[in-house]
Amino acid sequence: MSELTELYQETILEHNKNPRNFREIEDPDKTALGNNPLCGDALQVYVKMEGDKVGDVAFKGSGCAISKASASMMTQAVKGKTRDEADKLFNEFHRMVTGELDIETEENDLGRLKAFSGVLEFPARVKCASLSWHTLNAALHGEDEITTE
Ligand code: ZN
């Protein structure tokens, strides 16, 4: 295992153990439920807007370590971003975990989210890693619920 992979694994384990923004937001502007029946992950994502920006974002629910860690890091990554910026990050994340974006050669704003680049090797885990992002995307675009297929 490479040093980088080990570092990434530690990041994911740490966020699973101590997830950030793991709470409900009372009176959210936007919220959606995301289901990943293949693994049994179910997350509710809450968003409070500040003008055009994501003022506060949080999640609750249950899921595997990867889905929970990904939701935790997603909330950190999109807080303070505009909806367009969040959409762009979702797109980059999705392309990374499906192998369409090469994080080594293509310019991107993924930063610490690169910790999830390893799921590419585990197709069943791609949905776990991207669930919170699909759910955020649904919430930001006015959908109540999504199910990964
Ligand atoms: Zn999962």
mmCIF file of C-alpha atoms and ligand atoms in Angstrom:
data_model
loop_
_atom_site.group_PDB
_atom_site.id
_atom_site.type_symbol
_atom_site.label_atom_id
_atom_site.label_comp_id
_atom_site.label_asym_id
_atom_site.label_seq_id
_atom_site.Cartn_x
_atom_site.Cartn_y
_atom_site.Cartn_z
ATOM 1 C CA MET A 1 0.000 0.000 0.000
ATOM 2 C CA SER A 2 1.380 3.387 -0.923
ATOM 3 C CA GLU A 3 1.924 6.089 1.671
ATOM 4 C CA LEU A 4 -0.667 8.267 0.000
ATOM 5 C CA THR A 5 -3.298 5.519 0.095
ATOM 6 C CA GLU A 6 -2.590 4.985 3.777
ATOM 7 C CA LEU A 7 -3.007 8.682 4.459
ATOM 8 C CA TYR A 8 -6.296 8.674 2.551
ATOM 9 C CA GLN A 9 -7.534 5.675 4.531
ATOM 10 C CA GLU A 10 -6.690 7.381 7.789
ATOM 11 C CA THR A 11 -8.642 10.467 6.709
ATOM 12 C CA ILE A 12 -11.706 8.360 5.889
ATOM 13 C CA LEU A 13 -11.523 6.376 9.143
ATOM 14 C CA GLU A 14 -11.111 9.539 11.161
ATOM 15 C CA HIS A 15 -14.151 11.205 9.571
ATOM 16 C CA ASN A 16 -16.214 8.059 10.077
ATOM 17 C CA LYS A 17 -15.335 7.986 13.751
ATOM 18 C CA ASN A 18 -15.859 11.680 14.255
ATOM 19 C CA PRO A 19 -18.160 12.956 11.494
ATOM 20 C CA ARG A 20 -18.368 16.726 11.052
ATOM 21 C CA ASN A 21 -21.735 18.494 10.807
ATOM 22 C CA PHE A 22 -23.526 15.323 11.893
ATOM 23 C CA ARG A 23 -26.735 16.943 13.088
ATOM 24 C CA GLU A 24 -30.093 18.224 11.943
ATOM 25 C CA ILE A 25 -30.642 21.802 10.872
ATOM 26 C CA GLU A 26 -33.927 23.138 12.177
ATOM 27 C CA ASP A 27 -35.961 24.868 9.527
ATOM 28 C CA PRO A 28 -33.627 24.104 6.576
ATOM 29 C CA ASP A 29 -34.104 25.908 3.270
ATOM 30 C CA LYS A 30 -33.388 22.727 1.386
ATOM 31 C CA THR A 31 -33.272 19.093 2.401
ATOM 32 C CA ALA A 32 -33.250 15.726 0.675
ATOM 33 C CA LEU A 33 -33.043 12.058 1.557
ATOM 34 C CA GLY A 34 -30.535 9.851 -0.222
ATOM 35 C CA ASN A 35 -30.830 6.082 -0.372
ATOM 36 C CA ASN A 36 -28.238 3.571 -1.452
ATOM 37 C CA PRO A 37 -30.127 0.261 -1.247
ATOM 38 C CA LEU A 38 -27.140 -1.778 -2.407
ATOM 39 C CA CYS A 39 -25.292 -1.031 0.819
ATOM 40 C CA GLY A 40 -28.127 0.169 3.054
ATOM 41 C CA ASP A 41 -26.875 3.749 3.372
ATOM 42 C CA ALA A 42 -29.579 6.360 4.043
ATOM 43 C CA LEU A 43 -28.690 9.991 4.636
ATOM 44 C CA GLN A 44 -30.728 13.138 5.097
ATOM 45 C CA VAL A 45 -28.896 16.288 3.999
ATOM 46 C CA TYR A 46 -29.936 19.720 5.273
ATOM 47 C CA VAL A 47 -28.964 23.067 3.773
ATOM 48 C CA LYS A 48 -29.443 26.575 5.054
ATOM 49 C CA MET A 49 -28.755 29.190 2.380
ATOM 50 C CA GLU A 50 -27.226 32.596 2.914
ATOM 51 C CA GLY A 51 -28.187 34.427 -0.234
ATOM 52 C CA ASP A 52 -26.702 32.385 -3.054
ATOM 53 C CA LYS A 53 -24.277 30.595 -0.723
ATOM 54 C CA VAL A 54 -24.489 27.447 1.335
ATOM 55 C CA GLY A 55 -24.519 29.060 4.769
ATOM 56 C CA ASP A 56 -24.832 25.854 6.736
ATOM 57 C CA VAL A 57 -24.980 22.229 5.703
ATOM 58 C CA ALA A 58 -25.382 19.115 7.827
ATOM 59 C CA PHE A 59 -26.439 15.487 7.589
ATOM 60 C CA LYS A 60 -27.956 12.684 9.621
ATOM 61 C CA GLY A 61 -28.606 9.050 8.972
ATOM 62 C CA SER A 62 -26.884 5.744 8.965
ATOM 63 C CA GLY A 63 -24.491 4.177 6.581
ATOM 64 C CA CYS A 64 -21.171 2.476 6.102
ATOM 65 C CA ALA A 65 -17.858 4.124 6.955
ATOM 66 C CA ILE A 66 -17.301 5.395 3.426
ATOM 67 C CA SER A 67 -20.730 6.996 3.036
ATOM 68 C CA LYS A 68 -20.480 8.648 6.431
ATOM 69 C CA ALA A 69 -16.933 9.913 5.962
ATOM 70 C CA SER A 70 -17.826 11.187 2.510
ATOM 71 C CA ALA A 71 -20.868 13.061 3.851
ATOM 72 C CA SER A 72 -18.730 14.555 6.609
ATOM 73 C CA MET A 73 -16.108 15.809 4.154
ATOM 74 C CA MET A 74 -18.774 16.931 1.674
ATOM 75 C CA THR A 75 -20.307 19.240 4.288
ATOM 76 C CA GLN A 76 -16.904 20.765 5.009
ATOM 77 C CA ALA A 77 -16.133 21.185 1.330
ATOM 78 C CA VAL A 78 -19.330 22.972 0.263
ATOM 79 C CA LYS A 79 -19.962 25.244 3.234
ATOM 80 C CA GLY A 80 -19.648 28.850 2.078
ATOM 81 C CA LYS A 81 -19.775 27.906 -1.603
ATOM 82 C CA THR A 82 -22.371 29.115 -4.086
ATOM 83 C CA ARG A 83 -24.712 26.578 -5.641
ATOM 84 C CA ASP A 84 -22.739 26.758 -8.887
ATOM 85 C CA GLU A 85 -19.475 26.098 -7.071
ATOM 86 C CA ALA A 86 -21.063 23.185 -5.199
ATOM 87 C CA ASP A 87 -22.358 21.804 -8.510
ATOM 88 C CA LYS A 88 -18.873 22.045 -9.992
ATOM 89 C CA LEU A 89 -17.324 20.231 -7.040
ATOM 90 C CA PHE A 90 -20.013 17.521 -7.218
ATOM 91 C CA ASN A 91 -19.195 17.083 -10.880
ATOM 92 C CA GLU A 92 -15.455 16.776 -10.197
ATOM 93 C CA PHE A 93 -16.036 14.363 -7.319
ATOM 94 C CA HIS A 94 -18.348 12.217 -9.407
ATOM 95 C CA ARG A 95 -15.890 12.147 -12.304
ATOM 96 C CA MET A 96 -13.052 11.255 -9.927
ATOM 97 C CA VAL A 97 -14.799 8.243 -8.341
ATOM 98 C CA THR A 98 -15.991 6.968 -11.718
ATOM 99 C CA GLY A 99 -12.532 7.299 -13.245
ATOM 100 C CA GLU A 100 -13.323 10.080 -15.696
ATOM 101 C CA LEU A 101 -11.123 12.646 -13.998
ATOM 102 C CA ASP A 102 -7.431 11.996 -13.498
ATOM 103 C CA ILE A 103 -6.600 13.899 -10.311
ATOM 104 C CA GLU A 104 -2.890 13.798 -11.082
ATOM 105 C CA THR A 105 -3.067 15.506 -14.448
ATOM 106 C CA GLU A 106 -6.366 17.414 -14.608
ATOM 107 C CA GLU A 107 -6.885 20.648 -12.788
ATOM 108 C CA ASN A 108 -9.451 20.364 -10.018
ATOM 109 C CA ASP A 109 -10.553 21.836 -6.688
ATOM 110 C CA LEU A 110 -11.001 18.529 -4.887
ATOM 111 C CA GLY A 111 -8.297 19.063 -2.278
ATOM 112 C CA ARG A 112 -8.784 16.657 0.626
ATOM 113 C CA LEU A 113 -11.686 15.006 -1.178
ATOM 114 C CA LYS A 114 -9.029 13.168 -3.174
ATOM 115 C CA ALA A 115 -9.049 10.758 -0.223
ATOM 116 C CA PHE A 116 -11.913 9.050 -2.062
ATOM 117 C CA SER A 117 -10.021 8.492 -5.305
ATOM 118 C CA GLY A 118 -9.259 4.943 -4.074
ATOM 119 C CA VAL A 119 -12.910 3.817 -4.252
ATOM 120 C CA LEU A 120 -12.497 3.704 -8.003
ATOM 121 C CA GLU A 121 -10.975 0.252 -7.486
ATOM 122 C CA PHE A 122 -14.079 -0.924 -5.607
ATOM 123 C CA PRO A 123 -17.104 -0.387 -7.891
ATOM 124 C CA ALA A 124 -19.609 -1.296 -5.152
ATOM 125 C CA ARG A 125 -18.165 1.498 -3.008
ATOM 126 C CA VAL A 126 -18.512 4.242 -5.616
ATOM 127 C CA LYS A 127 -22.192 4.681 -4.719
ATOM 128 C CA CYS A 128 -21.332 4.864 -1.015
ATOM 129 C CA ALA A 129 -18.808 7.620 -1.641
ATOM 130 C CA SER A 130 -21.036 9.631 -3.953
ATOM 131 C CA LEU A 131 -24.349 9.228 -2.069
ATOM 132 C CA SER A 132 -24.031 12.390 0.022
ATOM 133 C CA TRP A 133 -23.077 14.374 -3.083
ATOM 134 C CA HIS A 134 -26.066 13.113 -5.055
ATOM 135 C CA THR A 135 -28.259 13.938 -2.065
ATOM 136 C CA LEU A 136 -26.841 17.456 -1.730
ATOM 137 C CA ASN A 137 -27.334 17.959 -5.447
ATOM 138 C CA ALA A 138 -30.969 16.823 -5.149
ATOM 139 C CA ALA A 139 -31.563 19.186 -2.228
ATOM 140 C CA LEU A 140 -29.979 22.161 -3.998
ATOM 141 C CA HIS A 141 -32.073 21.503 -7.085
ATOM 142 C CA GLY A 142 -35.367 21.056 -5.299
ATOM 143 C CA GLU A 143 -35.757 17.275 -5.197
ATOM 144 C CA ASP A 144 -36.851 15.570 -1.977
ATOM 145 C CA GLU A 145 -35.382 12.158 -2.419
ATOM 146 C CA ILE A 146 -32.926 10.223 -4.538
ATOM 147 C CA THR A 147 -32.018 6.582 -4.826
ATOM 148 C CA THR A 148 -28.763 5.435 -6.344
ATOM 149 C CA GLU A 149 -29.152 2.870 -9.091
HETATM 150 ZN ZN ZN B 1 -22.157 2.166 1.856
#
